Coordinates of C-alpha atoms in Angstrom, one line a residue:
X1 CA 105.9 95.5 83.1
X2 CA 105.7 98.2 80.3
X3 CA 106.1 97.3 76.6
X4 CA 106.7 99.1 73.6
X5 CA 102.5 98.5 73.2
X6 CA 101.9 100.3 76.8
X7 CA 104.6 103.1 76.1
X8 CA 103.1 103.9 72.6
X9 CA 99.4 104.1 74.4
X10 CA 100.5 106.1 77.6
X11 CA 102.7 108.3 75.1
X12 CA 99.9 109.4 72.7
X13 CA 97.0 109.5 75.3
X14 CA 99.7 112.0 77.5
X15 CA 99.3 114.1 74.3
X16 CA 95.8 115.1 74.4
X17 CA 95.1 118.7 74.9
X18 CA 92.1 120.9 74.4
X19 CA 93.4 121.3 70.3
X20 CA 92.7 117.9 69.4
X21 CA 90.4 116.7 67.1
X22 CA 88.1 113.7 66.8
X23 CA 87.5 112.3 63.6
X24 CA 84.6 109.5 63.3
X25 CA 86.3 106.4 61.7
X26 CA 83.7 103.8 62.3
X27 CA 80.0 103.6 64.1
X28 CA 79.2 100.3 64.8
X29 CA 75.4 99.9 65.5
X30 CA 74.1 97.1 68.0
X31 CA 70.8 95.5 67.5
X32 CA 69.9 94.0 70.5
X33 CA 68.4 95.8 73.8
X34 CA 71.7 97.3 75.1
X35 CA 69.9 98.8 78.5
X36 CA 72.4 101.7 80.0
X37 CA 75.9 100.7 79.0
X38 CA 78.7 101.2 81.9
X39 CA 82.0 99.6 81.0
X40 CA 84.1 98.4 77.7
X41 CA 87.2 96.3 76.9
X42 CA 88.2 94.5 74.5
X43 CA 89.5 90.9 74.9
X44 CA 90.5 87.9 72.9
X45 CA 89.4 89.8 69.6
X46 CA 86.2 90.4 71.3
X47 CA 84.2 92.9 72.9
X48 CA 83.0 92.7 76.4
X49 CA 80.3 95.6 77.1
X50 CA 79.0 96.1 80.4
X51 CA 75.1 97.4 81.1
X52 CA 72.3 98.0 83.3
X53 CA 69.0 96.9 82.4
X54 CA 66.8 98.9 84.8
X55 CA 63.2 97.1 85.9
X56 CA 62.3 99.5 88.7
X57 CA 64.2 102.8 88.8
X58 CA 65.4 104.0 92.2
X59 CA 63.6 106.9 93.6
X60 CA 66.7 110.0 94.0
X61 CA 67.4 112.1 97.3
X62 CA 69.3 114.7 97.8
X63 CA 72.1 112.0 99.1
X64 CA 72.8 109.4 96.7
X65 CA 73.2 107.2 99.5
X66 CA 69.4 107.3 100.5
X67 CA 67.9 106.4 97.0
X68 CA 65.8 103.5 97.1
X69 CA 67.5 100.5 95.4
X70 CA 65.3 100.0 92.7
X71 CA 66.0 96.5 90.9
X72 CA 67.6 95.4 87.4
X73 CA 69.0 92.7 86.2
X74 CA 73.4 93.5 85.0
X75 CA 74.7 92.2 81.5
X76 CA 78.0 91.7 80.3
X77 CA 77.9 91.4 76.6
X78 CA 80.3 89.5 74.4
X79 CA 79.7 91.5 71.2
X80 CA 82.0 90.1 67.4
X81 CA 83.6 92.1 65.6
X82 CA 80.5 93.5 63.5
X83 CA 78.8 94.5 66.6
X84 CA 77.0 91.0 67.4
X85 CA 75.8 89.8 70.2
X86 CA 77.3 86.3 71.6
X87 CA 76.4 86.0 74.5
X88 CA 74.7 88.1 77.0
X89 CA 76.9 87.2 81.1
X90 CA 74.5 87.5 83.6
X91 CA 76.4 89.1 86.8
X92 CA 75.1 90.5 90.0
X93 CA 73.0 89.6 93.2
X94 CA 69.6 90.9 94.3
X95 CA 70.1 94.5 94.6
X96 CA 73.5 94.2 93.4
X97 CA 72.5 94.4 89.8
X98 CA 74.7 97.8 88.5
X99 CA 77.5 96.9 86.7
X100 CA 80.4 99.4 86.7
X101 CA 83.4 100.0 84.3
X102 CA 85.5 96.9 83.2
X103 CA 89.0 96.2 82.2
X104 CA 90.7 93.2 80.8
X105 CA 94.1 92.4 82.4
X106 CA 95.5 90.0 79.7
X107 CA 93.8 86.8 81.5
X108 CA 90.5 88.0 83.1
X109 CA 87.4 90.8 82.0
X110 CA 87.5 92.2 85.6
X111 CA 83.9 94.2 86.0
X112 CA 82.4 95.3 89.8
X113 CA 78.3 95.0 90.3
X114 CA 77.0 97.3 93.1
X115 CA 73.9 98.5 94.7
X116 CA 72.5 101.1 92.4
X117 CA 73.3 104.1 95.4
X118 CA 76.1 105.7 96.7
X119 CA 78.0 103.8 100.1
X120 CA 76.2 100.3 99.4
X121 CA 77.9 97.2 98.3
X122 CA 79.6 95.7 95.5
X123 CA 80.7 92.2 94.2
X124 CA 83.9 92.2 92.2
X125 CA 84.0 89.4 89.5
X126 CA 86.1 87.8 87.0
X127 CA 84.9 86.3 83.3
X128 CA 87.4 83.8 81.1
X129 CA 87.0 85.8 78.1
X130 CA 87.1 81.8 76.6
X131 CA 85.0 79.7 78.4
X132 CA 83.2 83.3 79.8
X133 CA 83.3 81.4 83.3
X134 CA 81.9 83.7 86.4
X135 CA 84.1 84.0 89.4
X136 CA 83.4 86.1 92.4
X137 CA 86.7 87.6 93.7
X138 CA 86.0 89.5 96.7
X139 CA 83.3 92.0 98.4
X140 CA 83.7 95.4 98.9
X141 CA 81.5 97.9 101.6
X142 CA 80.7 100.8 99.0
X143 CA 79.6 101.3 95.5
X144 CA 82.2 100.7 93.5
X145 CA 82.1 102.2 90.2
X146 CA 84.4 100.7 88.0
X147 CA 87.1 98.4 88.6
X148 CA 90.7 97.5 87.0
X149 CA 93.4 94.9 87.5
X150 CA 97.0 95.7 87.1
X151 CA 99.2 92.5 86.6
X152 CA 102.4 93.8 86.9
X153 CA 101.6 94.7 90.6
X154 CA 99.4 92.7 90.9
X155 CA 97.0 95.0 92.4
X156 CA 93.2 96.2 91.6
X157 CA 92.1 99.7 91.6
X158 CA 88.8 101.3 91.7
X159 CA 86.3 104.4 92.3
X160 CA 83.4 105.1 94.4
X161 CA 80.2 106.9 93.4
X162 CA 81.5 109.5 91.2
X163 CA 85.1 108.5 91.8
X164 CA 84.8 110.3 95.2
X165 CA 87.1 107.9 96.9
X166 CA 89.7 105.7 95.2
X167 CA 90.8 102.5 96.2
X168 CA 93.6 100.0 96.4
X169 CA 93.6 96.5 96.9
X170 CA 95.1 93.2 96.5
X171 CA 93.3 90.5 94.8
X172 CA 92.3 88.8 97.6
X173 CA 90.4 92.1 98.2
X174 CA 92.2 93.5 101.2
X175 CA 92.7 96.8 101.5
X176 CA 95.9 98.1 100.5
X177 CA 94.8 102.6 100.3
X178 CA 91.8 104.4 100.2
X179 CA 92.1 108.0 99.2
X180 CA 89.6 111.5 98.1
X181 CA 90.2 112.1 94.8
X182 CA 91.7 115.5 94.2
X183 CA 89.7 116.2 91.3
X184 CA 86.6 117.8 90.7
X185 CA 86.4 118.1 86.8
X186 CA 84.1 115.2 86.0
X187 CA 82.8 111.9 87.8
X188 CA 85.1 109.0 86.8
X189 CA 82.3 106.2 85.6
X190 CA 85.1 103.6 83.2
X191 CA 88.9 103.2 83.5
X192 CA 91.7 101.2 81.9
X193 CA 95.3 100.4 82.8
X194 CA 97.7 101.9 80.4
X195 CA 101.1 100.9 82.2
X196 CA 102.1 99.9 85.5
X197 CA 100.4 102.2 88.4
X198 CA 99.1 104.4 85.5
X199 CA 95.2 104.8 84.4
X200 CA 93.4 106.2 82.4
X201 CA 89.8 107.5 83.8
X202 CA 86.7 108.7 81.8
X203 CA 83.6 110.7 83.1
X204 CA 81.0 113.4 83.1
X205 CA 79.7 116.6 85.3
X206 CA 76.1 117.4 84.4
X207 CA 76.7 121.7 84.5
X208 CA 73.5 123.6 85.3
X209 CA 73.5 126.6 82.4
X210 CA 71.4 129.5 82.6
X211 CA 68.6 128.8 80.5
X212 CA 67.5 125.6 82.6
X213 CA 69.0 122.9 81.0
X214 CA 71.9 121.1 81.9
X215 CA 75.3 120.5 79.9
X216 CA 77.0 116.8 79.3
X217 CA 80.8 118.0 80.7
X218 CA 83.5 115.0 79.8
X219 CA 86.7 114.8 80.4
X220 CA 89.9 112.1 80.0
X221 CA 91.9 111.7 82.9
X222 CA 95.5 109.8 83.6
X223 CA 95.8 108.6 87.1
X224 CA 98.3 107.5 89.2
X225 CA 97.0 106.0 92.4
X226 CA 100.5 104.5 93.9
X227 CA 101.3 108.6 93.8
X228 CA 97.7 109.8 95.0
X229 CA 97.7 112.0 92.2
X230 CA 96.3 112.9 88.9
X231 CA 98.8 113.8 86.4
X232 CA 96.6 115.1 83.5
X233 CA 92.8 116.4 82.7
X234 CA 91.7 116.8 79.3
X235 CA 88.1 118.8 78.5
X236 CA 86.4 116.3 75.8
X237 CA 83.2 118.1 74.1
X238 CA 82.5 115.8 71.2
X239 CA 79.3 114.2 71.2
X240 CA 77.0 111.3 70.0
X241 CA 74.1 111.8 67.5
X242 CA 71.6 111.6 71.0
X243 CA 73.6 114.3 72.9
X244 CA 75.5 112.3 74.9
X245 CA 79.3 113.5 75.2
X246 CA 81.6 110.7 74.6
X247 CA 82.5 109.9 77.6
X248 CA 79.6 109.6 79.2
X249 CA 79.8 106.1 79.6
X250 CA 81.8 103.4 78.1
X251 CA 85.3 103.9 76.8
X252 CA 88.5 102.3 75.8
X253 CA 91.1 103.4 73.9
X254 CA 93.8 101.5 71.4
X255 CA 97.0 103.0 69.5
X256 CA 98.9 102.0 66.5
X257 CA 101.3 103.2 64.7
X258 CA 98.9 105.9 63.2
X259 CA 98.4 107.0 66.7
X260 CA 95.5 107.1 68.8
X261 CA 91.9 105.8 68.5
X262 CA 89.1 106.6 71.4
X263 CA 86.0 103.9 71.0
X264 CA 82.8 104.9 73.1
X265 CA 79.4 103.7 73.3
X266 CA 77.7 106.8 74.9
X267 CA 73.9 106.1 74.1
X268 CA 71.4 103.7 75.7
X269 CA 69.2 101.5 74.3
X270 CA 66.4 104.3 73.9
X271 CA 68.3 106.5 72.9
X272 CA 67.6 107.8 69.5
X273 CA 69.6 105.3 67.2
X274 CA 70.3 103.3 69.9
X275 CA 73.3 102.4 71.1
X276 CA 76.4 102.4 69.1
X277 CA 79.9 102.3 69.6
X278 CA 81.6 105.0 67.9
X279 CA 85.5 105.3 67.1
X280 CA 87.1 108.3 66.6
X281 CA 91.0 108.5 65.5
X282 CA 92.9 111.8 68.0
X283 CA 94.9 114.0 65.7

């Protein structure tokens, strides 16, 4: 069902164009080991923060699907409002251990742990953002990268390895449609539901430049997987103290009356600074 809440968000993130401008209105530090943060939502006037903690890196090929699986442990932080931790969720199962983007769906944190490499596995769960109860939902084939729920269909969505297939489901886990994505801009890696059949997506390209090094490409983008279709892309080139563009990893994003505010947590734990979760207000 859309509200007035869902129309104001959809409204003001459909206004984002390659003139807008970021302005840092609070950087939240977080003093704990953070690992590689994937996903973010907020939930119950808490903040749920998904993350990697890698033990033995996988070894890369040419073919994402034939890295070696490496092994990590996944973490779903419950963070306060000032940043602390309170709890840490363990999720995942032996290689399983990658922990994509999340989304809350007004009852459940919804957050996908798969095999760190491209065509594995993945294990969808739930979390009671009150009792922070674990509850496997249903397995899926593939690495799933991030994962939403969207109540009034009552239907989950979600993205490959680098978004290169999108999926459908019901939440049993059956497969409703599986389609290529279109796009080519950037990698989706975190999503959120900002109406019925409508999300919004958040990712990266790494851009070989001519000097050698490589450039941190983001990029916002509203989805509409009923319509196979995305309806907007928006260029984001604002970037953490570490180097990271925003988007690189975790976002979310609220409105209010003021109008839009983008929060993301682009740096890892080893980053310089370490990891904080920046929110910048769209004019």
């Amino acid at each position: 069902m859309t509200t007035p809440a869902t129309e104001l968000l959809s409204d003001a993130v459909s206004a984002l164009d390659r003139r807008s401008r970021f302005d840092l209105v609070e950087e939240i530090h977080l003093d704990f080991p953070t690992h590689h943060p994937q996903g973010m939502a907020f939930a119950r006037g808490l903040t749920f923060l998904s993350s990697v903690e890698i033990l033995d890196a996988p070894h890369p090929a040419v073919d994402p699907a034939l890295r070696t699986p490496g092994r990590g442990s996944g973490h779903v932080f419950v963070l306060g409002a000032d940043g602390g931790l309170l709890r840490d969720i363990p999720v995942g199962e032996g290689l399983a251990y990658h922990p994509g983007g999340i989304d809350f769906d007004g009852d459940h944190v919804w957050v996908s742990v798969a095999e760190y490499r491209a065509g594995s596995r993945s294990i969808v769960y739930t979390i009671d953002p009150d009792t922070f109860e674990v509850r496997e939902r249903f397995r899926v084939e593939d690495h799933i990268g991030w994962i939403v729920r969207d109540p009034g269909l009552d239907l989950v969505f979600g993205g490959s390895w680098g978004s290169r297939q999108l999926y459908t489901w019901d939440t049993e886990g059956r497969l409703v449609d599986q389609w290529e994505n279109p796009g080519h801009f950037v990698d989706y890696q975190d999503a959120q539901l900002l109406g019925p059949g409508l999300l919004l997506c958040s990712g990266i390209s790494l851009l070989p430049q001519a000097n050698g090094g490589v450039l941190e490409l983001g990029g916002l983008g509203l989805v509409e997987p009923l319509r196979q279709r995305i309806r907007r892309d928006v260029p984001i080139s604002v970037f953490s103290r570490a180097g990271h563009v925003i988007t690189r990893n975790p976002v979310t994003v609220t409105a209010d009356e003021s109008g839009l505010l983008i929060h993301a947590a682009p740096d890892d734990g080893d980053d310089d600074g370490g990891t904080r979760i920046l929110s910048y207000r769209i004019i």
